[in-house]
CSV table of C-alpha atoms and ligand atoms in Angstrom, one decimal:
chain,number,residue,atom,x,y,z
A,1,MET,CA,12.2,-40.3,-15.8
A,2,GLN,CA,12.3,-36.5,-15.9
A,3,PRO,CA,9.0,-34.7,-15.6
A,4,ASP,CA,7.3,-33.6,-18.8
A,5,LEU,CA,3.9,-31.9,-18.3
A,6,ARG,CA,1.4,-29.8,-20.2
A,7,ILE,CA,-0.5,-27.1,-18.3
A,8,THR,CA,-2.9,-24.3,-19.1
A,9,LEU,CA,-1.1,-21.1,-20.3
A,10,PRO,CA,-0.1,-19.2,-17.1
A,11,ASP,CA,-1.0,-15.6,-16.1
A,12,ASP,CA,1.2,-13.1,-14.3
A,13,TRP,CA,-0.8,-11.2,-11.7
A,14,HIS,CA,1.9,-8.6,-10.8
A,15,VAL,CA,4.4,-7.3,-13.3
A,16,HIS,CA,6.4,-4.0,-13.9
A,17,LEU,CA,6.9,-3.4,-17.6
A,18,ARG,CA,8.1,0.3,-17.3
A,19,ASP,CA,7.9,2.5,-20.4
A,20,ASP,CA,9.9,3.5,-23.5
A,21,GLU,CA,12.9,1.4,-24.4
A,22,MET,CA,12.8,-0.6,-21.2
A,23,LEU,CA,9.2,-1.5,-22.0
A,24,GLU,CA,10.3,-2.4,-25.5
A,25,ALA,CA,13.0,-4.6,-24.1
A,26,VAL,CA,11.0,-6.5,-21.5
A,27,ALA,CA,7.4,-6.7,-22.8
A,28,GLY,CA,8.1,-9.7,-25.1
A,29,HIS,CA,9.4,-11.8,-22.3
A,30,THR,CA,6.1,-11.5,-20.4
A,31,ALA,CA,3.9,-11.7,-23.6
A,32,ARG,CA,5.7,-14.9,-24.6
A,33,ARG,CA,5.1,-16.8,-21.4
A,34,PHE,CA,1.8,-15.4,-20.0
A,35,GLY,CA,-1.7,-15.1,-21.3
A,36,ARG,CA,-2.7,-12.2,-19.1
A,37,ALA,CA,-0.6,-9.8,-16.9
A,38,MET,CA,-1.6,-7.3,-14.2
A,39,ILE,CA,0.5,-4.3,-15.2
A,40,MET,CA,1.7,-2.2,-12.2
A,41,PRO,CA,1.0,1.5,-12.4
A,42,ASN,CA,4.2,2.8,-10.7
A,43,LEU,CA,5.5,4.7,-13.6
A,44,ASP,CA,6.9,8.2,-12.9
A,45,PRO,CA,4.4,9.9,-12.9
A,46,PRO,CA,2.1,7.1,-11.9
A,47,ILE,CA,-1.0,5.9,-13.8
A,48,THR,CA,-3.9,7.5,-12.0
A,49,THR,CA,-6.6,8.0,-14.6
A,50,VAL,CA,-8.4,5.7,-17.0
A,51,ALA,CA,-7.1,7.7,-20.0
A,52,GLN,CA,-3.6,7.2,-18.9
A,53,ALA,CA,-4.2,3.4,-18.4
A,54,ASN,CA,-5.7,3.1,-21.9
A,55,ASP,CA,-2.7,4.9,-23.4
A,56,TYR,CA,-0.2,2.8,-21.5
A,57,ARG,CA,-2.1,-0.4,-22.4
A,58,ALA,CA,-1.7,0.5,-26.1
A,59,ARG,CA,2.1,1.1,-25.6
A,60,VAL,CA,2.4,-2.3,-23.8
A,61,LEU,CA,0.5,-4.1,-26.6
A,62,ASP,CA,2.7,-2.4,-29.3
A,63,ALA,CA,5.9,-3.3,-27.5
A,64,ALA,CA,4.7,-6.9,-26.9
A,65,ALA,CA,3.7,-7.4,-30.5
A,66,ALA,CA,6.9,-5.9,-31.8
A,67,ALA,CA,9.1,-8.0,-29.5
A,68,SER,CA,7.4,-11.4,-29.1
A,69,GLY,CA,7.0,-12.4,-32.8
A,70,ASP,CA,4.3,-14.6,-31.5
A,71,THR,CA,0.6,-14.8,-32.5
A,72,ARG,CA,-0.5,-15.8,-29.0
A,73,PRO,CA,-2.9,-13.2,-27.7
A,74,PHE,CA,-1.6,-11.2,-24.8
A,75,ASP,CA,-4.0,-9.4,-22.6
A,76,PRO,CA,-2.6,-6.8,-20.2
A,77,LYS,CA,-4.8,-5.9,-17.3
A,78,MET,CA,-4.5,-2.3,-16.2
A,79,VAL,CA,-4.3,-0.9,-12.7
A,80,LEU,CA,-4.8,2.6,-11.2
A,81,TYR,CA,-2.4,3.9,-8.6
A,82,LEU,CA,-4.3,5.0,-5.4
A,83,THR,CA,-3.6,8.7,-4.7
A,84,ALA,CA,-5.7,11.5,-3.3
A,85,ASP,CA,-6.3,12.6,-6.9
A,86,LEU,CA,-8.0,9.4,-8.0
A,87,SER,CA,-11.5,10.1,-9.3
A,88,ILE,CA,-14.1,7.5,-8.1
A,89,ASP,CA,-16.3,8.2,-11.1
A,90,ASP,CA,-13.4,7.8,-13.6
A,91,LEU,CA,-12.4,4.5,-11.8
A,92,ILE,CA,-15.9,3.1,-11.9
A,93,ARG,CA,-16.5,4.0,-15.5
A,94,GLY,CA,-13.1,2.5,-16.5
A,95,HIS,CA,-13.8,-0.6,-14.6
A,96,GLN,CA,-17.2,-1.1,-16.2
A,97,ALA,CA,-15.7,-0.5,-19.6
A,98,GLY,CA,-13.1,-3.1,-18.9
A,99,SER,CA,-10.2,-0.7,-19.2
A,100,VAL,CA,-9.1,-1.0,-15.6
A,101,LEU,CA,-9.2,-4.2,-13.5
A,102,ALA,CA,-7.9,-3.1,-10.1
A,103,VAL,CA,-6.5,-0.3,-7.9
A,104,LYS,CA,-3.0,-0.5,-6.2
A,105,TYR,CA,-2.1,1.0,-2.8
A,106,TYR,CA,1.6,1.8,-2.2
A,107,PRO,CA,2.7,3.1,1.2
A,108,ALA,CA,4.7,6.2,0.4
A,109,GLY,CA,8.4,5.5,0.5
A,110,ALA,CA,8.1,1.7,0.7
A,111,THR,CA,9.5,0.8,-2.7
A,112,THR,CA,10.5,2.0,-6.2
A,113,ASN,CA,8.3,4.9,-7.4
A,114,SER,CA,6.1,4.9,-4.4
A,115,ALA,CA,6.5,8.6,-3.6
A,116,SER,CA,2.9,9.3,-4.7
A,117,GLY,CA,1.6,6.6,-2.3
A,118,GLY,CA,-0.4,6.9,0.9
A,119,THR,CA,0.3,7.0,4.7
A,120,SER,CA,-2.9,5.1,5.6
A,121,ILE,CA,-5.1,2.9,3.5
A,122,ILE,CA,-8.2,3.5,5.5
A,123,SER,CA,-7.9,7.2,4.9
A,124,PHE,CA,-9.1,6.3,1.4
A,125,LYS,CA,-12.3,4.8,2.8
A,126,PRO,CA,-14.8,6.5,0.3
A,127,VAL,CA,-12.8,5.1,-2.6
A,128,LEU,CA,-12.6,1.6,-0.9
A,129,GLU,CA,-16.3,1.6,-0.3
A,130,ALA,CA,-17.0,2.4,-3.9
A,131,MET,CA,-14.6,-0.4,-5.0
A,132,ALA,CA,-16.3,-2.8,-2.6
A,133,GLU,CA,-19.7,-1.9,-4.1
A,134,HIS,CA,-18.5,-2.3,-7.7
A,135,GLY,CA,-16.4,-5.4,-7.2
A,136,ILE,CA,-13.1,-3.6,-7.9
A,137,PRO,CA,-10.1,-5.4,-6.2
A,138,LEU,CA,-7.6,-3.6,-4.1
A,139,LEU,CA,-4.0,-4.7,-4.6
A,140,VAL,CA,-1.8,-3.8,-1.6
A,141,HIS,CA,2.0,-3.4,-1.2
A,142,ALA,CA,2.0,-4.5,2.4
A,143,GLU,CA,5.0,-2.9,4.0
A,144,ALA,CA,5.1,-0.5,7.0
A,145,THR,CA,7.6,2.3,6.5
A,146,SER,CA,8.4,3.5,9.9
A,147,ALA,CA,12.2,4.0,10.4
A,148,GLU,CA,12.1,2.3,13.8
A,149,LEU,CA,10.8,-1.0,12.4
A,150,ASP,CA,13.3,-3.7,11.5
A,151,ILE,CA,13.3,-4.3,7.8
A,152,PHE,CA,12.4,-8.0,8.2
A,153,ASP,CA,9.3,-7.1,10.4
A,154,ARG,CA,7.7,-4.6,8.0
A,155,GLU,CA,5.2,-6.8,6.2
A,156,ALA,CA,3.9,-8.3,9.5
A,157,ALA,CA,3.7,-4.8,11.1
A,158,PHE,CA,1.7,-3.4,8.1
A,159,LEU,CA,-0.7,-6.4,8.2
A,160,GLU,CA,-1.5,-5.7,11.8
A,161,THR,CA,-1.8,-2.0,11.7
A,162,GLU,CA,-3.1,-1.3,8.2
A,163,MET,CA,-4.4,-4.5,6.5
A,164,GLN,CA,-6.5,-6.1,9.3
A,165,PRO,CA,-8.5,-3.0,10.0
A,166,VAL,CA,-9.4,-2.7,6.3
A,167,CYS,CA,-10.3,-6.4,6.0
A,168,GLU,CA,-12.5,-6.0,9.1
A,169,GLU,CA,-14.2,-2.7,8.3
A,170,LEU,CA,-14.8,-3.6,4.6
A,171,PRO,CA,-15.4,-7.3,4.4
A,172,GLU,CA,-16.9,-7.0,1.0
A,173,LEU,CA,-13.8,-5.5,-0.5
A,174,SER,CA,-11.7,-7.9,-2.5
A,175,VAL,CA,-8.1,-7.5,-1.3
A,176,THR,CA,-4.9,-9.1,-2.8
A,177,VAL,CA,-1.9,-8.9,-0.5
A,178,GLU,CA,0.8,-8.6,-3.2
A,179,HIS,CA,4.1,-10.4,-3.3
A,180,LEU,CA,3.7,-12.2,0.1
A,181,SER,CA,7.0,-12.5,1.8
A,182,THR,CA,6.2,-13.9,5.3
A,183,ALA,CA,4.4,-16.6,7.2
A,184,ALA,CA,2.4,-13.8,8.7
A,185,GLY,CA,1.2,-12.8,5.2
A,186,VAL,CA,0.1,-16.3,4.4
A,187,ALA,CA,-1.8,-16.5,7.8
A,188,LEU,CA,-3.6,-13.1,7.1
A,189,VAL,CA,-4.8,-14.3,3.7
A,190,ARG,CA,-6.1,-17.5,5.2
A,191,SER,CA,-8.0,-15.7,7.9
A,192,TYR,CA,-10.1,-13.3,5.8
A,193,ALA,CA,-12.6,-14.7,3.4
A,194,ASN,CA,-12.3,-12.0,0.7
A,195,THR,CA,-8.5,-11.8,0.7
A,196,SER,CA,-6.0,-13.5,-1.6
A,197,GLY,CA,-2.2,-13.3,-2.0
A,198,SER,CA,0.2,-13.3,-4.9
A,199,ILE,CA,3.6,-14.9,-4.5
A,200,THR,CA,6.8,-14.3,-6.5
A,201,PRO,CA,9.3,-16.9,-7.9
A,202,HIS,CA,12.1,-15.3,-5.8
A,203,HIS,CA,10.3,-15.4,-2.5
A,204,LEU,CA,9.5,-19.1,-3.2
A,205,SER,CA,13.1,-20.0,-4.2
A,206,CYS,CA,15.3,-17.9,-1.9
A,207,ASP,CA,15.6,-16.8,1.7
A,208,ARG,CA,17.6,-14.0,3.3
A,209,SER,CA,20.7,-16.2,3.7
A,210,ASP,CA,20.8,-16.4,-0.2
A,211,LEU,CA,20.7,-12.6,-0.2
A,212,LEU,CA,23.3,-12.0,2.6
A,213,ALA,CA,25.2,-15.0,3.7
A,214,ASN,CA,27.8,-15.7,0.9
A,215,GLY,CA,28.5,-12.2,-0.2
A,216,MET,CA,25.8,-9.6,-0.5
A,217,ARG,CA,23.7,-10.2,-3.7
A,218,PRO,CA,22.3,-7.0,-5.0
A,219,HIS,CA,20.3,-8.7,-7.7
A,220,LEU,CA,18.3,-10.5,-5.0
A,221,TYR,CA,17.3,-7.2,-3.4
A,222,CYS,CA,13.7,-6.4,-3.7
A,223,LYS,CA,10.7,-5.1,-1.7
A,224,PRO,CA,9.4,-6.6,0.4
A,225,VAL,CA,12.8,-7.9,1.2
A,226,ILE,CA,13.4,-11.7,0.9
A,227,ASN,CA,12.8,-13.0,4.5
A,228,SER,CA,13.7,-16.0,6.6
A,229,ARG,CA,13.8,-19.7,5.7
A,230,THR,CA,10.7,-20.2,7.9
A,231,ASP,CA,8.9,-17.6,5.8
A,232,ARG,CA,10.1,-19.0,2.5
A,233,ASP,CA,8.8,-22.5,3.6
A,234,ALA,CA,5.4,-21.0,4.6
A,235,LEU,CA,5.1,-19.4,1.2
A,236,ARG,CA,6.0,-22.7,-0.5
A,237,ALA,CA,3.4,-24.6,1.5
A,238,ALA,CA,0.8,-22.0,0.6
A,239,ALA,CA,1.7,-22.2,-3.1
A,240,VAL,CA,1.7,-26.0,-3.4
A,241,SER,CA,-1.4,-26.3,-1.2
A,242,GLY,CA,-3.8,-25.8,-4.1
A,243,ASP,CA,-5.6,-23.3,-2.0
A,244,LYS,CA,-7.3,-21.0,-4.5
A,245,ARG,CA,-6.4,-17.8,-2.6
A,246,PHE,CA,-2.7,-18.1,-3.6
A,247,PHE,CA,-1.4,-17.5,-7.1
A,248,LEU,CA,1.6,-16.4,-9.1
A,249,GLY,CA,2.5,-12.7,-9.4
A,250,THR,CA,6.1,-12.5,-10.6
A,251,ASP,CA,6.8,-8.9,-9.5
A,252,SER,CA,9.3,-8.8,-12.4
A,253,ALA,CA,10.8,-5.4,-12.0
A,254,PRO,CA,13.7,-4.5,-14.3
A,255,HIS,CA,16.4,-2.0,-13.2
A,256,PRO,CA,19.5,-1.0,-15.2
A,257,LEU,CA,22.5,-3.0,-14.0
A,258,ALA,CA,24.2,0.2,-13.0
A,259,THR,CA,21.5,1.0,-10.4
A,260,LYS,CA,21.7,-2.6,-9.0
A,261,GLU,CA,25.4,-2.5,-8.6
A,262,ALA,CA,25.9,0.7,-6.8
A,263,GLU,CA,26.4,2.4,-3.4
A,264,VAL,CA,22.7,2.4,-2.9
A,265,VAL,CA,20.9,-0.4,-4.7
A,266,ARG,CA,17.4,-0.1,-6.2
A,267,ALA,CA,14.8,-2.7,-5.1
A,268,GLY,CA,13.5,-5.0,-7.8
A,269,ILE,CA,14.3,-8.4,-9.5
A,270,PHE,CA,13.8,-8.9,-13.2
A,271,ASN,CA,12.5,-12.5,-13.5
A,272,ALA,CA,10.0,-12.5,-16.3
A,273,PRO,CA,12.2,-14.5,-18.8
A,274,TYR,CA,12.7,-17.5,-16.4
A,275,ALA,CA,9.9,-17.1,-13.8
A,276,LEU,CA,8.1,-20.2,-14.8
A,277,GLU,CA,11.3,-22.3,-14.8
A,278,VAL,CA,12.0,-21.1,-11.2
A,279,VAL,CA,8.4,-21.9,-10.0
A,280,ALA,CA,8.5,-25.3,-11.8
A,281,GLU,CA,11.7,-26.2,-10.0
A,282,VAL,CA,10.2,-25.2,-6.6
A,283,PHE,CA,7.2,-27.3,-7.2
A,284,TYR,CA,9.4,-30.2,-8.4
A,285,GLN,CA,11.5,-30.0,-5.2
A,286,GLU,CA,8.4,-30.0,-3.2
A,287,GLY,CA,7.1,-33.1,-5.1
A,288,ALA,CA,4.0,-31.0,-6.1
A,289,LEU,CA,4.2,-30.6,-9.9
A,290,GLY,CA,0.6,-31.8,-10.0
A,291,ASP,CA,-0.4,-28.5,-8.3
A,292,LEU,CA,1.7,-26.2,-10.4
A,293,GLU,CA,-1.1,-25.4,-12.9
A,294,ARG,CA,-3.5,-24.3,-10.2
A,295,PHE,CA,-0.9,-21.9,-8.8
A,296,VAL,CA,0.3,-20.4,-12.1
A,297,SER,CA,-2.8,-20.7,-14.4
A,298,ILE,CA,-6.0,-21.2,-12.6
A,299,ASN,CA,-6.3,-19.6,-9.2
A,300,GLY,CA,-5.5,-16.0,-10.2
A,301,ALA,CA,-7.8,-16.1,-13.3
A,302,VAL,CA,-10.7,-17.4,-11.2
A,303,ARG,CA,-10.0,-14.8,-8.5
A,304,TYR,CA,-10.2,-11.9,-10.9
A,305,GLY,CA,-13.3,-13.3,-12.8
A,306,PHE,CA,-11.7,-14.8,-15.9
A,307,GLU,CA,-11.8,-18.2,-17.5
A,308,PRO,CA,-8.4,-19.9,-17.4
A,309,SER,CA,-6.7,-19.9,-20.9
A,310,ASP,CA,-7.7,-22.6,-23.4
A,311,LYS,CA,-4.0,-22.7,-24.5
A,312,LEU,CA,-1.4,-25.1,-23.1
A,313,ILE,CA,2.3,-24.9,-22.6
A,314,ARG,CA,4.7,-27.8,-22.1
A,315,LEU,CA,7.3,-27.9,-19.4
A,316,ARG,CA,10.1,-30.5,-19.5
A,317,ARG,CA,12.8,-31.0,-16.9
A,318,ARG,CA,16.0,-31.7,-18.7
A,319,SER,CA,18.1,-34.8,-17.9
A,320,GLU,CA,21.7,-34.3,-16.7
A,321,GLU,CA,23.0,-35.8,-19.9
A,322,GLU,CA,21.5,-33.0,-22.0
A,323,VAL,CA,23.9,-30.2,-23.0
A,324,ALA,CA,23.6,-27.1,-20.9
A,325,LYS,CA,21.5,-24.4,-22.6
A,326,ASP,CA,23.5,-21.6,-21.2
A,327,PRO,CA,20.6,-19.1,-21.4
A,328,PRO,CA,21.5,-15.4,-21.4
A,329,ALA,CA,22.1,-13.8,-18.0
A,330,ASP,CA,21.5,-10.2,-19.1
A,331,LEU,CA,19.0,-8.5,-21.3
A,332,VAL,CA,20.3,-5.5,-23.3
A,333,THR,CA,17.9,-2.7,-24.3
A,334,SER,CA,18.1,-0.9,-27.6
A,335,GLU,CA,20.1,1.8,-25.8
A,336,GLY,CA,22.6,-0.7,-24.6
A,337,VAL,CA,21.4,-0.8,-21.0
A,338,ARG,CA,21.9,-4.1,-19.3
A,339,VAL,CA,19.4,-5.8,-17.0
A,340,ARG,CA,20.3,-8.9,-15.0
A,341,MET,CA,17.9,-11.8,-15.3
A,342,PHE,CA,16.8,-14.0,-12.3
A,343,GLY,CA,16.7,-17.7,-12.6
A,344,VAL,CA,19.4,-18.7,-15.1
A,345,ALA,CA,20.2,-22.0,-13.1
A,346,GLU,CA,16.5,-23.0,-13.3
A,347,ALA,CA,16.4,-22.0,-17.0
A,348,ASN,CA,19.2,-24.6,-17.6
A,349,LEU,CA,17.1,-27.3,-15.9
A,350,TRP,CA,13.8,-26.7,-17.7
A,351,THR,CA,12.6,-26.3,-21.3
A,352,ILE,CA,9.3,-24.6,-21.8
A,353,ALA,CA,7.4,-24.3,-25.1
B,1,NCD,C1,9.2,-2.8,-7.7
B,1,NCD,C2,9.8,-1.9,-8.8
B,1,NCD,O1,11.0,-1.9,-9.0
B,1,NCD,O2,8.9,-1.2,-9.4
B,1,NCD,N1,10.3,-3.2,-6.8
B,1,NCD,C3,10.4,-4.3,-6.0
B,1,NCD,O3,11.4,-4.4,-5.3
B,1,NCD,N2,9.4,-5.2,-6.0
B,1,NCD,C4,8.1,-2.1,-6.9
B,1,NCD,C5,7.4,-3.1,-6.0
B,1,NCD,O4,6.6,-3.8,-6.4
B,1,NCD,O5,7.7,-3.0,-4.8
B,2,ZN,ZN1,5.9,-5.0,-7.7
């Protein structure tokens, strides 16, 4: 018997929807599969004010409604990018009004559109103190950027030098270590009470040999970089554990194919269309489908102060006799730009409605 289960409608607690025609092309994929989504602010220029966040949210809702053709309510949660220009008053007012849910810290130079980021989190202590006081979560891209550091050691290094001091000095601040990629990240989340971690489908399903061993796979290149098998297994153990501090954030990050198949490849994996199929397959392989709902639909909502959805989705693993679905491998925007989708194999194995 193949698994056939119903779970609460999931949320995506970390997604890049971009803007303009890329937003129009990708928004429906997130809106179709998720009730809420935490919308990353790394546009160029970044979202740093509540007014910008409100405008961006309206564009996201328009694009989602136009594309999804679905009456399911979609609730984008907006995030401000932490820069020296961020106004504490604006942030607090926006948070109280429900316009902004959280603040994101990017180390400058760590990833796509991170040029406006910081060089030290604790240098933002006055903002962080205000956030702790008002219950505003800090979302962290945890990657050290020093050129001397090996690329596979950068998350662990950042946790030690940047994250631990913040967790210790500001124990009241709610921190999410985004897109955990290492066993060290899992351990840090477990060791501070007010800390949680989001985990992506690709960090759960792949390791660095998938990225590098059988030909170099540019479509598996993201930040933080997919790490060792040991790290992948620590992430899987955390995800299936039911521990409420771990939840899904897809980090779906579309890039035009031409920038992924190039001399220098941009970081980011577009997984929104098949993210749930990939995670379902991981939980199936781990014999843990009973814990899937907690990871994709419950833990994150509770963490950010929301009721899990009252809607359900159905996930069914297809039998081998069923005809392959051959789901599309690329998305094409209105301007003809192609974007490679992650998870086609898993999309052939699962049907979700
Ligand atoms: C993201 C992007 O493309 O915006 N890229 C990525 O590799 N994950 C940025 C980010 O979250 O690091
Ligand atoms: Zn991201």
